[in-house]
CSV table of C-alpha atoms in Angstrom, one decimal:
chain,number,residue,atom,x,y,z
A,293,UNK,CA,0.0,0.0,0.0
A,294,UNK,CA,1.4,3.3,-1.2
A,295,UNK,CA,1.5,6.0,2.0
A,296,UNK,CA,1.6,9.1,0.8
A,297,UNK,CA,2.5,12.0,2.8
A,298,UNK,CA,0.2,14.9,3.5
A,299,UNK,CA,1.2,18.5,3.8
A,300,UNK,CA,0.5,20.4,6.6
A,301,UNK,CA,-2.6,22.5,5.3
A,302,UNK,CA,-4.3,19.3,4.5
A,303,UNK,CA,-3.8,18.8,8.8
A,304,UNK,CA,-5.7,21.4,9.7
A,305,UNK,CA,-9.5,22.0,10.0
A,306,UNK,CA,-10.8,25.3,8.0
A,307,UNK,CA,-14.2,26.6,9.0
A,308,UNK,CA,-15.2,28.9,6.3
A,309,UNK,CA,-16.4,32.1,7.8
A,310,UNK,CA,-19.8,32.2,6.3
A,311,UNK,CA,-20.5,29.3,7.5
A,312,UNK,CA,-20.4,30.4,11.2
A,313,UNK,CA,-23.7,32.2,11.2
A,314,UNK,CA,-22.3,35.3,13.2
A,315,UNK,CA,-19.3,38.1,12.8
A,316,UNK,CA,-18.3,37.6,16.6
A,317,UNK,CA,-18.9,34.9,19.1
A,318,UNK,CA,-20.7,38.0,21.5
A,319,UNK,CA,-24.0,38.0,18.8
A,320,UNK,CA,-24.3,33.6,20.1
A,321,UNK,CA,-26.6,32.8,22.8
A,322,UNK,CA,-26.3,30.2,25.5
A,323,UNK,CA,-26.6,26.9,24.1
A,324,UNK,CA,-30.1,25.2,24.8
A,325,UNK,CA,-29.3,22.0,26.8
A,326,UNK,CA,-26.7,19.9,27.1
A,327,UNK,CA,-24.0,19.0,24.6
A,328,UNK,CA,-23.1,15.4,23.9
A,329,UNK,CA,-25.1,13.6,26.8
A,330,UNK,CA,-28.4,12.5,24.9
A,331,UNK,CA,-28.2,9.2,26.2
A,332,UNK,CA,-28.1,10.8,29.5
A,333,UNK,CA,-31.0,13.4,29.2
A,334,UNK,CA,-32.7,10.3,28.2
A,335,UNK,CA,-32.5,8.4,31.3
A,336,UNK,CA,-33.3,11.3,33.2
A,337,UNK,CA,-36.4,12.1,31.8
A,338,UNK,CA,-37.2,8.3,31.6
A,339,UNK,CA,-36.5,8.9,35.5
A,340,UNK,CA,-38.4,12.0,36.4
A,341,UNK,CA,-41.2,10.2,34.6
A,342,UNK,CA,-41.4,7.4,37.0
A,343,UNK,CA,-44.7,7.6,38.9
A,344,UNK,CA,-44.5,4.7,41.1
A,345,UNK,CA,-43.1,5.0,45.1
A,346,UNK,CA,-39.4,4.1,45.7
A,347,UNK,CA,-37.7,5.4,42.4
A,348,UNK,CA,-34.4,7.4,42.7
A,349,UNK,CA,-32.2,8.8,39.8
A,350,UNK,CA,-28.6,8.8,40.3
A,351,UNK,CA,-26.0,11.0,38.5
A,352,UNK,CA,-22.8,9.8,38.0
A,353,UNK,CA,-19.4,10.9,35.8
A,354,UNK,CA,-15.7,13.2,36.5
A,355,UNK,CA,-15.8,15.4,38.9
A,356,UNK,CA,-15.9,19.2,37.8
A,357,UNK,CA,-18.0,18.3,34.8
A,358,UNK,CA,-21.0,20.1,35.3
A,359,UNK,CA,-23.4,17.1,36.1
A,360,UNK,CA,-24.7,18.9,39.1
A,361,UNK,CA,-25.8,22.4,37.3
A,362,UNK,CA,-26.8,20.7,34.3
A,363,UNK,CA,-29.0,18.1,36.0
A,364,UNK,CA,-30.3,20.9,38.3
A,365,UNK,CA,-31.3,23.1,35.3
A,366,UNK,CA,-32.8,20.2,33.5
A,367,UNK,CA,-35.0,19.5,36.6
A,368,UNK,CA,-35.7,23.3,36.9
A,369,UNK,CA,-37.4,23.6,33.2
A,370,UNK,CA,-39.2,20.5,33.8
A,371,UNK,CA,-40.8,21.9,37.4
A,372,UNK,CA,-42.0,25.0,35.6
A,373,UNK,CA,-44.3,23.2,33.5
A,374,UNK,CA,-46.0,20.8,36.8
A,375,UNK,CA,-47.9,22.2,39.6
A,376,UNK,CA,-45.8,23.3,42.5
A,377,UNK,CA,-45.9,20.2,45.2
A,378,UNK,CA,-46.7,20.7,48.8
A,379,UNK,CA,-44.3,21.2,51.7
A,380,UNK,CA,-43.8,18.4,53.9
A,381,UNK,CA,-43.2,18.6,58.1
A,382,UNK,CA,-42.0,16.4,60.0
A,383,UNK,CA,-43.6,16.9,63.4
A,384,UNK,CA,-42.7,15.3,66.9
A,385,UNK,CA,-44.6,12.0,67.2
A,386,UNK,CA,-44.8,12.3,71.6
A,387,UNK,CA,-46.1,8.5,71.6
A,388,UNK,CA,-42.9,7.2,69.5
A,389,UNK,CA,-40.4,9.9,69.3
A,390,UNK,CA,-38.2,7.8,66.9
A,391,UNK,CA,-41.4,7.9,64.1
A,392,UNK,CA,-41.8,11.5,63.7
A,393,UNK,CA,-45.9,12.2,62.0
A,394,UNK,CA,-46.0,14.2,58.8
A,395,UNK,CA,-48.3,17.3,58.0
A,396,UNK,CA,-48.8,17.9,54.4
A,397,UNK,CA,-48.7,21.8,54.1
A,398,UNK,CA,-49.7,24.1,50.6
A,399,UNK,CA,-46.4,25.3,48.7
A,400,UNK,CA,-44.6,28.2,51.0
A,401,UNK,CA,-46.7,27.5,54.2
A,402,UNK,CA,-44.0,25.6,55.8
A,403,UNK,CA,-41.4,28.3,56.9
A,404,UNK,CA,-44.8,30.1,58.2
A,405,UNK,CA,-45.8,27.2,59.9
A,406,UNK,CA,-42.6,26.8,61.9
A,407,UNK,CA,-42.4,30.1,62.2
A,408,UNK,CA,-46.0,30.1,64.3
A,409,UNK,CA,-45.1,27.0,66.3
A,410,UNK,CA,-41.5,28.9,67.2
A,411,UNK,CA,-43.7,32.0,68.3
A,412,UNK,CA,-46.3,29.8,70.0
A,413,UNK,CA,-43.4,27.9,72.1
A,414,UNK,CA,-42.0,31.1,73.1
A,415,UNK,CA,-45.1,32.6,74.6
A,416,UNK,CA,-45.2,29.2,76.1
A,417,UNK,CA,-42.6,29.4,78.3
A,418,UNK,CA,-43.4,32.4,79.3
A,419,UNK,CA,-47.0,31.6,80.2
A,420,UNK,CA,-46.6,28.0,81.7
A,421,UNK,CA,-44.4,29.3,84.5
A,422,UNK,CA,-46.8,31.8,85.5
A,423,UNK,CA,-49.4,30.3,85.4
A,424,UNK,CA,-48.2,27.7,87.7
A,425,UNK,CA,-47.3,30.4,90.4
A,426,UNK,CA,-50.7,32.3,90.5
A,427,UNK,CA,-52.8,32.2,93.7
A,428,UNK,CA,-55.7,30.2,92.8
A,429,UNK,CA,-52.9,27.3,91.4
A,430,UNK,CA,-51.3,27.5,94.5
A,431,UNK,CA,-53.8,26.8,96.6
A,432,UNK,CA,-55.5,24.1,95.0
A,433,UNK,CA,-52.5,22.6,95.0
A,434,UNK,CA,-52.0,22.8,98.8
A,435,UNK,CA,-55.4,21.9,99.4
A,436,UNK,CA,-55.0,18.4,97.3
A,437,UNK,CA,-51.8,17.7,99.1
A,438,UNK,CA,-52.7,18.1,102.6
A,439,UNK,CA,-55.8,16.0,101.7
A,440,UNK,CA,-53.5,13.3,100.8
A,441,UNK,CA,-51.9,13.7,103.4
A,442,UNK,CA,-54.2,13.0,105.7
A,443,UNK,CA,-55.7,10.5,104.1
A,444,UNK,CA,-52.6,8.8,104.4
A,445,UNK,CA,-52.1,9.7,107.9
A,446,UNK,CA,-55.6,7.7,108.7
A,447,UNK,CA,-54.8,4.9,106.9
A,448,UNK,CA,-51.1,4.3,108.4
A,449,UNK,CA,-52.9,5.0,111.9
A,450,UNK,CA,-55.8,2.3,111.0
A,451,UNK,CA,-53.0,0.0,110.5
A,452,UNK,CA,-51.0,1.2,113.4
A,453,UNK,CA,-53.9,0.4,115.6
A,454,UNK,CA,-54.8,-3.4,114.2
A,455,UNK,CA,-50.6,-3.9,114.4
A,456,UNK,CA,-50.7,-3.1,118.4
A,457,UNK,CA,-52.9,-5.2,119.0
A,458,UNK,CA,-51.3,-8.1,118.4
A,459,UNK,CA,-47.7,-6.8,119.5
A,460,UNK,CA,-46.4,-4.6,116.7
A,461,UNK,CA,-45.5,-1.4,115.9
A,462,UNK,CA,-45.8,0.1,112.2
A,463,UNK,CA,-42.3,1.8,111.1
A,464,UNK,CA,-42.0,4.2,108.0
A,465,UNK,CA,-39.1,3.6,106.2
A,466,UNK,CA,-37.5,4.6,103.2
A,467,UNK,CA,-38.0,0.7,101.9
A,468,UNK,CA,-42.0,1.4,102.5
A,469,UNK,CA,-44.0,-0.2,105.7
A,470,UNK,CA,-42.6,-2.6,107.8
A,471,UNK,CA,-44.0,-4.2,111.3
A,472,UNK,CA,-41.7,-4.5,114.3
A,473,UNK,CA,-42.6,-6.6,117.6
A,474,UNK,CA,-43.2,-4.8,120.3
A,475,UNK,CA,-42.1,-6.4,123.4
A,476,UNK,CA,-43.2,-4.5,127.1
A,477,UNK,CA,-44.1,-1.8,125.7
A,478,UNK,CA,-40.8,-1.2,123.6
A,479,UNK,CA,-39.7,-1.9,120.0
A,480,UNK,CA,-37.3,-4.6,119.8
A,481,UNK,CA,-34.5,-5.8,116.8
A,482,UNK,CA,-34.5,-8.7,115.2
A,483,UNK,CA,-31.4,-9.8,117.3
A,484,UNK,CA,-33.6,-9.5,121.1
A,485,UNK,CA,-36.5,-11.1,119.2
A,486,UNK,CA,-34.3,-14.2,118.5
A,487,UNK,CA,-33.2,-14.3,122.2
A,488,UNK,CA,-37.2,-14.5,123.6
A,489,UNK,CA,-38.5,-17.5,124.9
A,490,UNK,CA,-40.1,-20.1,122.1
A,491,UNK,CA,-43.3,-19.6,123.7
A,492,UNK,CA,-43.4,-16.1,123.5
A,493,UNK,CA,-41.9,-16.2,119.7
A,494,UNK,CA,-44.7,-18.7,119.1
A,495,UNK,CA,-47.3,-15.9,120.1
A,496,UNK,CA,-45.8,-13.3,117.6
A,497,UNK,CA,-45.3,-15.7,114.8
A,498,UNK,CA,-48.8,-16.4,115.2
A,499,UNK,CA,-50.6,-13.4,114.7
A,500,UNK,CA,-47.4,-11.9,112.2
A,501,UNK,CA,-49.9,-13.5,109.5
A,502,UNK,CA,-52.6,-11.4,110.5
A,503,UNK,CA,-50.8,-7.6,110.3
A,504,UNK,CA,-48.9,-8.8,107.2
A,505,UNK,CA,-52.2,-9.0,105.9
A,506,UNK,CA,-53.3,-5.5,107.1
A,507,UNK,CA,-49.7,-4.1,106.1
A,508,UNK,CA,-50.7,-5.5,102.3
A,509,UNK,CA,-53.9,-4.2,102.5
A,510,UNK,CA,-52.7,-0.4,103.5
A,511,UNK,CA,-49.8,-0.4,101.1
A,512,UNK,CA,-51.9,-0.9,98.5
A,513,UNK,CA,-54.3,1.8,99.7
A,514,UNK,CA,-51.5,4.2,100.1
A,515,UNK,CA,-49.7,3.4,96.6
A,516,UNK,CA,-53.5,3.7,95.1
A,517,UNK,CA,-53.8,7.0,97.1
A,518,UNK,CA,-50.7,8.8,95.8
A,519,UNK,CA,-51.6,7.6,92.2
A,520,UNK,CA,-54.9,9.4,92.5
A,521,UNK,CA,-52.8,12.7,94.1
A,522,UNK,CA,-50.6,12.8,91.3
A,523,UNK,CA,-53.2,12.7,88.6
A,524,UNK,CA,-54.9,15.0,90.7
A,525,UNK,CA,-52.5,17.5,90.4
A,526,UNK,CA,-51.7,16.8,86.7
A,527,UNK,CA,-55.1,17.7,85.5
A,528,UNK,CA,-55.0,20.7,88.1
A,529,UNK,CA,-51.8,22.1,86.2
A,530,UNK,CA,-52.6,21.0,82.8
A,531,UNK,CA,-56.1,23.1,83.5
A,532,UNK,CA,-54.2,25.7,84.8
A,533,UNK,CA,-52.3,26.4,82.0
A,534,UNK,CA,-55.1,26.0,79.7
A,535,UNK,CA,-57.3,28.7,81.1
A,536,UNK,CA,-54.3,31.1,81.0
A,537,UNK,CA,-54.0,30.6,77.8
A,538,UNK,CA,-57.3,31.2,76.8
A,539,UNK,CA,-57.7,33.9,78.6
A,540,UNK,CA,-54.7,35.2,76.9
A,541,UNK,CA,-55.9,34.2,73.5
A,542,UNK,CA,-59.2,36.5,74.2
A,543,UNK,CA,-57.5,39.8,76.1
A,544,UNK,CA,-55.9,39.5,71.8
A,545,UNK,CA,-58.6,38.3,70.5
A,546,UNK,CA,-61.5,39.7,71.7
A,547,UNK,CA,-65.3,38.3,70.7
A,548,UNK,CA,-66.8,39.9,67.9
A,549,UNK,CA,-70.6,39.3,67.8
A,550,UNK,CA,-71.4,35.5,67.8
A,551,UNK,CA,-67.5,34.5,66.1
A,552,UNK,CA,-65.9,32.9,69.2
A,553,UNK,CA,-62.5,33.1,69.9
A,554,UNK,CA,-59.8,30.0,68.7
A,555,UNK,CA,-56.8,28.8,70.9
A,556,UNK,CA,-53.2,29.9,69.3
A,557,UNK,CA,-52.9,26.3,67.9
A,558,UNK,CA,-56.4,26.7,66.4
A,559,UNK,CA,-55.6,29.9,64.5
A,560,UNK,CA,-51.9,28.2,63.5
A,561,UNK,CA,-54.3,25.6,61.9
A,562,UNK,CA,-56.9,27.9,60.4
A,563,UNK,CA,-54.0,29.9,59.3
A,564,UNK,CA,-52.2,27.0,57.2
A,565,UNK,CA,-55.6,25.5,55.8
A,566,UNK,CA,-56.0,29.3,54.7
A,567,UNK,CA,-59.0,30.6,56.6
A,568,UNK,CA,-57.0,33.6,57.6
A,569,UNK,CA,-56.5,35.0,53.7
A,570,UNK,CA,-53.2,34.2,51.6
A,571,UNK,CA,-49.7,33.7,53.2
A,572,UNK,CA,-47.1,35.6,50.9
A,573,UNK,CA,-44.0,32.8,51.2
A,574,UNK,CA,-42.3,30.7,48.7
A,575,UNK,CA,-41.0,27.9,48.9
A,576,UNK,CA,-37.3,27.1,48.8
């Protein structure tokens, strides 16, 4: 095979300058799209298409290539043509803090939204502590607890008095209720009870049955007792707070012929589900 050898203006590429379309590069516009990746534009719309649950489209190639702007931009042009999608919230789930609940919010109310709950936690902590320190709070309070307590005082002195008679003496400890033989007229240890005659251990062990039985019995009143004081003055605080907070909610909100006034979490709600006119926010 003959080779023959070519000159160097055969080597080199002529573009023909009416063949460019333009007298400087400054009259061309930015190209539409991207150069050379059909097959990749492809599989990205073939992606973005997907309607089904679980699909994901991955980008891959060099770094420094553009991949990220150009994917972004193609993304962009195809979100101006679809209707904007709603912002999503995750929200604390207090049952099961490690499955946070959802709220499904129109485009641009969610910055709003947290923005309401931020300014609703705020007043918050400034209305919880005083309402917990007002008068009326503070006596109820008292009132419960010295109920309790003597309620509990009656039923430790029940048991007190069955307990005597058959020799003991009822003992609070910080282990709960617990008997103690009572031998002429003064406690003894479990040492000096060992060292009594069998006869007169006999007589103990005998009726020990008995105020076991009545011990059982008032622990489980007491323990039942507490558990209704505690819940008592739960629902006493949580109340507490609510009425402050209506009553704050109405000295701003104040009744306006037969509309009644909505709780700040109410209006949050009425706000988002846009019964308070249009929110002006974007979404990001």
């Amino acid at each position: 095979m003959t080779v023959n050898e070519l000159s160097p203006e055969k080597l080199r590429l002529e573009c023909p300058p009416d063949q460019v379309g333009c007298e400087t590069s400054a009259e061309l516009g930015p190209v539409d799209g991207i150069i050379g990746q059909d097959r990749a534009l492809k599989a990205l719309k073939f992606g973005v298409e997907m309607k089904g649950k679980g699909f994901n489209v991955y980008v891959a190639g060099p770094p420094i290539t553009g991949k990220r702007p150009a994917a972004r931009s193609f993304l962009e042009n195809i979100a101006k043509t679809r209707p904007v999608p709603p912002d999503w919230v995750y929200v604390n789930n207090f049952q099961n803090p490690y499955e946070p609940k959802t709220l499904k919010l129109p485009p641009g109310r969610a910055k709003v939204f947290q923005k309401d709950l931020k300014n609703l936690v705020d007043q918050a902590k400034r209305a919880v502590p005083a309402a917990l320190q007002n008068e009326e709070f503070v006596s109820r309070g008292n009132s419960i607890t010295k109920k309790a307590v003597a309620e509990r005082n009656k039923i430790l002195s029940d048991l007190n008095k069955q307990a005597e008679v058959h020799g003991y003496s009822v003992r609070m400890t910080q282990l709960g209720i617990t008997i103690i033989p009572v031998v002429d007229g003064k406690t003894v240890s479990q040492e000096e009870f060992d060292s009594l005659p069998a006869r007169v251990k006999k007589k103990y062990d005998q009726s020990r049955d008995t105020v076991r039985a009545a011990l059982d019995k008032a622990g489980k009143e007491v323990n039942d007792l507490d558990a209704r004081t505690l819940e008592e003055l739960k629902k006493l605080r949580d109340d507490s707070v609510l009425r402050d907070r209506r009553t704050h909610d109405q000295s701003r909100f104040p009744l306006r012929g037969s509309t009644q006034c909505c709780s700040a979490s109410q209006r949050t709600q009425r706000r988002h589900n846009g019964e308070y006119g249009t929110l002006h926010s974007r979404r990001d």
